[in-house]
C-alpha atoms as one frame of an Amber mdcrd trajectory, in Angstrom:
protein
  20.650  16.597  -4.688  21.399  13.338  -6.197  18.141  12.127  -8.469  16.669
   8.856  -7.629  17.367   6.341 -10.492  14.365   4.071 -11.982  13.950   1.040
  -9.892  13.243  -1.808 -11.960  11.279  -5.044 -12.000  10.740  -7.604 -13.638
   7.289  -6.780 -15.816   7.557  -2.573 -15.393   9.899   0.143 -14.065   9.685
   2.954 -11.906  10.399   6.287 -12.185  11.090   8.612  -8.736  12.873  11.336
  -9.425  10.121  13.749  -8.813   8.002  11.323  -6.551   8.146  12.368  -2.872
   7.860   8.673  -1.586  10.062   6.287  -3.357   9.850   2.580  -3.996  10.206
   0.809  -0.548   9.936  -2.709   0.987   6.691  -1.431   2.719   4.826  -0.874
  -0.614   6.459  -4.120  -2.009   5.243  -6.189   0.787   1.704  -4.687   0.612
   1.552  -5.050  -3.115   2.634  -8.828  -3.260   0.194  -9.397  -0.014  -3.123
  -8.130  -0.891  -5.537 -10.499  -1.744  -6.619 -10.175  -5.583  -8.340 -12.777
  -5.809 -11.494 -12.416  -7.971 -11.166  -8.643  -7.499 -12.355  -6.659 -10.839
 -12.251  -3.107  -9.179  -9.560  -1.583  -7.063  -8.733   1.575  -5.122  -5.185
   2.846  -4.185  -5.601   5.351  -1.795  -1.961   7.115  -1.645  -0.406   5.572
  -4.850   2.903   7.591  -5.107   4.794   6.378  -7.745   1.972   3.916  -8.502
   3.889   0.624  -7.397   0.995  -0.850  -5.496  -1.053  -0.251  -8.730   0.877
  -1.824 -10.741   1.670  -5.071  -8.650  -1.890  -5.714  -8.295  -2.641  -4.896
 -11.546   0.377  -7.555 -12.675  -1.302  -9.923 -10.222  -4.773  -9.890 -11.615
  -4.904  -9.061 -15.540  -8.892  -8.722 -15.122  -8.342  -6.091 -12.396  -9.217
  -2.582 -12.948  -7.023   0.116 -11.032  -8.141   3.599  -9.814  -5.076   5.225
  -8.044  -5.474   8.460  -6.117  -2.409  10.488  -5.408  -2.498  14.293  -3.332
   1.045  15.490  -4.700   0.864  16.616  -7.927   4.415  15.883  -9.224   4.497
  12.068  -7.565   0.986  12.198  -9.117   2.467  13.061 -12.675   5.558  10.157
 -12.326   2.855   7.735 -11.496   1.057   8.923 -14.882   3.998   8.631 -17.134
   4.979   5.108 -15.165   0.975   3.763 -15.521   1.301   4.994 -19.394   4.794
   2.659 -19.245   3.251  -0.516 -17.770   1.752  -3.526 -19.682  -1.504  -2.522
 -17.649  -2.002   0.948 -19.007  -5.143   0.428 -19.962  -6.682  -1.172 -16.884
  -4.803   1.686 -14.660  -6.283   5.325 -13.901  -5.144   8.153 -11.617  -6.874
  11.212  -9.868  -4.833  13.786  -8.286  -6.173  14.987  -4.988  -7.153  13.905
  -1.495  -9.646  11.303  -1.477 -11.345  13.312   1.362 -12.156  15.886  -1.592
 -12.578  13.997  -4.864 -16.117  14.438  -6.296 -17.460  12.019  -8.250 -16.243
   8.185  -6.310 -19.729   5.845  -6.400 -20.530   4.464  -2.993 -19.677   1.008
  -2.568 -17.980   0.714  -5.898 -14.810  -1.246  -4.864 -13.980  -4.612  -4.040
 -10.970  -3.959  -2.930  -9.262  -0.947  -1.388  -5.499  -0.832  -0.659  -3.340
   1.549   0.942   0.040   2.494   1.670  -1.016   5.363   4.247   0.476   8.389
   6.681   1.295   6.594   9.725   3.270   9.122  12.200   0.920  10.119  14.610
   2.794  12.941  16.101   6.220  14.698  15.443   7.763  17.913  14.118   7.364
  19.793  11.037  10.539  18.589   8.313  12.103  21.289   6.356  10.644  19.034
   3.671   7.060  19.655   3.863   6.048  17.682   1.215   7.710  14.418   2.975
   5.948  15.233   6.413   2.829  15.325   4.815   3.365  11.788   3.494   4.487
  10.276   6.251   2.079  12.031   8.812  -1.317  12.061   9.518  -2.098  15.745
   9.712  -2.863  15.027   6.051  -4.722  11.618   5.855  -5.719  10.891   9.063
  -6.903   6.807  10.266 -10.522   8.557  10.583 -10.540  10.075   7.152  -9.088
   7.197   5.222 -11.651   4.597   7.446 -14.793   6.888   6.380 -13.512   6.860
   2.593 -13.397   2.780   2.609 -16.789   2.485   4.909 -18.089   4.562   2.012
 -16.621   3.325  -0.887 -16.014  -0.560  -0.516 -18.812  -2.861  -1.376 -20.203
  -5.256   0.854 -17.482  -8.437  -0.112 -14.424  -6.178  -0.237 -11.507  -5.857
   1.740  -9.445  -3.233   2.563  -5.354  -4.224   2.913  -2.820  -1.801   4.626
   0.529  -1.833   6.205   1.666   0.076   9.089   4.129  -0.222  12.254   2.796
  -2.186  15.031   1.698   0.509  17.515  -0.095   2.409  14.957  -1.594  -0.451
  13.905  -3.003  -1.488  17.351  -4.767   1.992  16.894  -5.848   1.684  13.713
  -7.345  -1.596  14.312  -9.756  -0.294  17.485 -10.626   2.729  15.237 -12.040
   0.320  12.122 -14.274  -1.108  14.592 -16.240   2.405  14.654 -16.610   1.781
  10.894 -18.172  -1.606  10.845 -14.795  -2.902   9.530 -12.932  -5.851  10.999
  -9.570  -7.796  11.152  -9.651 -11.031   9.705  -5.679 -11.620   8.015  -2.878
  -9.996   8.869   1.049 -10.942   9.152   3.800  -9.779  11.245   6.720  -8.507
   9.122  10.125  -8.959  10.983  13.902  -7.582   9.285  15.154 -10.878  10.540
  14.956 -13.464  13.351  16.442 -11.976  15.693  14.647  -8.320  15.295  11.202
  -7.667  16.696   8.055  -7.050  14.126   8.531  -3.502  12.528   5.401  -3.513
   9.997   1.867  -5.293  10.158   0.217  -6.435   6.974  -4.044  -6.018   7.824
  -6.653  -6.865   6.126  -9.838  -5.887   6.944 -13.640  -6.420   5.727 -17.161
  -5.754   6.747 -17.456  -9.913   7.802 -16.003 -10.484  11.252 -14.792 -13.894
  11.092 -14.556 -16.237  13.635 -10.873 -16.419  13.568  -7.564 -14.365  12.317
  -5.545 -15.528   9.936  -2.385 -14.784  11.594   1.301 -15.259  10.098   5.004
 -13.909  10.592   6.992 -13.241   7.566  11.445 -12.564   8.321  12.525 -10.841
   5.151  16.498 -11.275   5.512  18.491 -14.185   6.938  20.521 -12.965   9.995
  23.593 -12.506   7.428  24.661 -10.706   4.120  23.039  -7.613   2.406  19.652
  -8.648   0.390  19.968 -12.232   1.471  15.933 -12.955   1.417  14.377 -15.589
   3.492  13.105 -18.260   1.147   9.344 -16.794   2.433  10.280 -13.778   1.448
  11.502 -14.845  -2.107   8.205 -17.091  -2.787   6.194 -13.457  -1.727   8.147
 -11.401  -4.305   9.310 -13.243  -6.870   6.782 -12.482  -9.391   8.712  -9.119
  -9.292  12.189  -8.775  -8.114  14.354  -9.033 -11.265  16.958 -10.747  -8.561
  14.811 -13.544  -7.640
């Protein structure tokens, strides 16, 4: 099997050869999306090769990163691509489910993100470690709800990604947990495509109002030609740009 190469950007690079997830528009999006903003502490529930991490981390240079990853080798690329970053010293990983890890203080985040298991339902893959990324069985929307409700502090927010079904379930479910919607954007391929990915971001404040946008990442023609919205989103990595 052909190795994945290092994908690069413009501050860091990332290595997948061993990672079972690699670098995808769906952790790009969520990592240029999530609200930083006077964060100092942040979560990655899920890091795989520790993109999110690091985007957030480039983001907000007083932001501390814990990343928590279950497979051990993507757990060990992330390691060796934190130690490679200009934030390696504001970046740390656990190995593990967060469902397990001992030691997490209660409501000692102000900001959770995630990058979670979204298939409901489906057949085992011959690649077990794959399925178990991309399928609840392993993280399910209850499990990963009751580790924010626990561990995000009363002015945090929690930001996630997922397809739009599973994120009209996911979004009644976080209501159980005291946490609601108040930003989220609809991610379309192009124009003329329907919305394949929701951007949510969720806190214990219900706010009168959603923030509520649509980002198109390519125009209707040619291979990687971005929408100017989707330029101004990424630019701060894409070595492209």
């Amino acid at each position: 099997m052909k190795k994945a190469k290092p994908f690069r950007f413009k501050k860091f690079e990332i290595r997948q050869e061993n990672a079972t997830m690699k670098v995808g528009t769906d952790g790009v999006l969520l990592g240029a999306w999530t609200n930083v903003a006077n964060r100092s502490k942040a979560l990655d529930i899920g890091t795989g090769t520790g993109l999110i991490a690091m985007m957030i981390a480039q983001r907000n240079p007083e932001l501390e990163v814990l990343a928590i990853e279950p497979d051990e080798a993507s757990s060990e690329e992330a390691l060796m691509n934190f130690s490679a970053s200009p934030f390696s010293d504001r970046l740390q990983l656990l190995n593990g489910y967060v469902q397990e890890i001992q030691g997490l203080r209660p409501k000692s985040f102000d900001l959770i993100v995630s990058n979670p298991p979204f298939f409901l339902a489906g057949s085992k893959s011959d690649n077990i470690k794959r399925h178990n990324a991309r399928h609840t069985e392993t993280l399910s929307f209850e499990d990963l709800l009751f580790a924010v409700q626990m561990l995000l502090n009363e002015k945090g927010l929690f930001s996630l990604i997922l397809p739009p079904i599973e994120a009209e379930v996911f979004k009644k479910k976080a209501l159980l947990f005291d946490l609601h919607l108040n930003r989220c954007t609809l991610v379309c391929p192009k124009e003329s495509k329907g919305v394949e990915r929701v951007l949510m971001e969720f806190s214990s404040d219900q706010t009168e109002s959603i923030e509520q946008s649509k980002l198109v990442i390519n125009e209707e023609s040619g291979r990687n030609n971005w929408t100017p919205a989707y330029r101004a989103l990424t630019q701060a990595f894409h070595t492209i740009i």
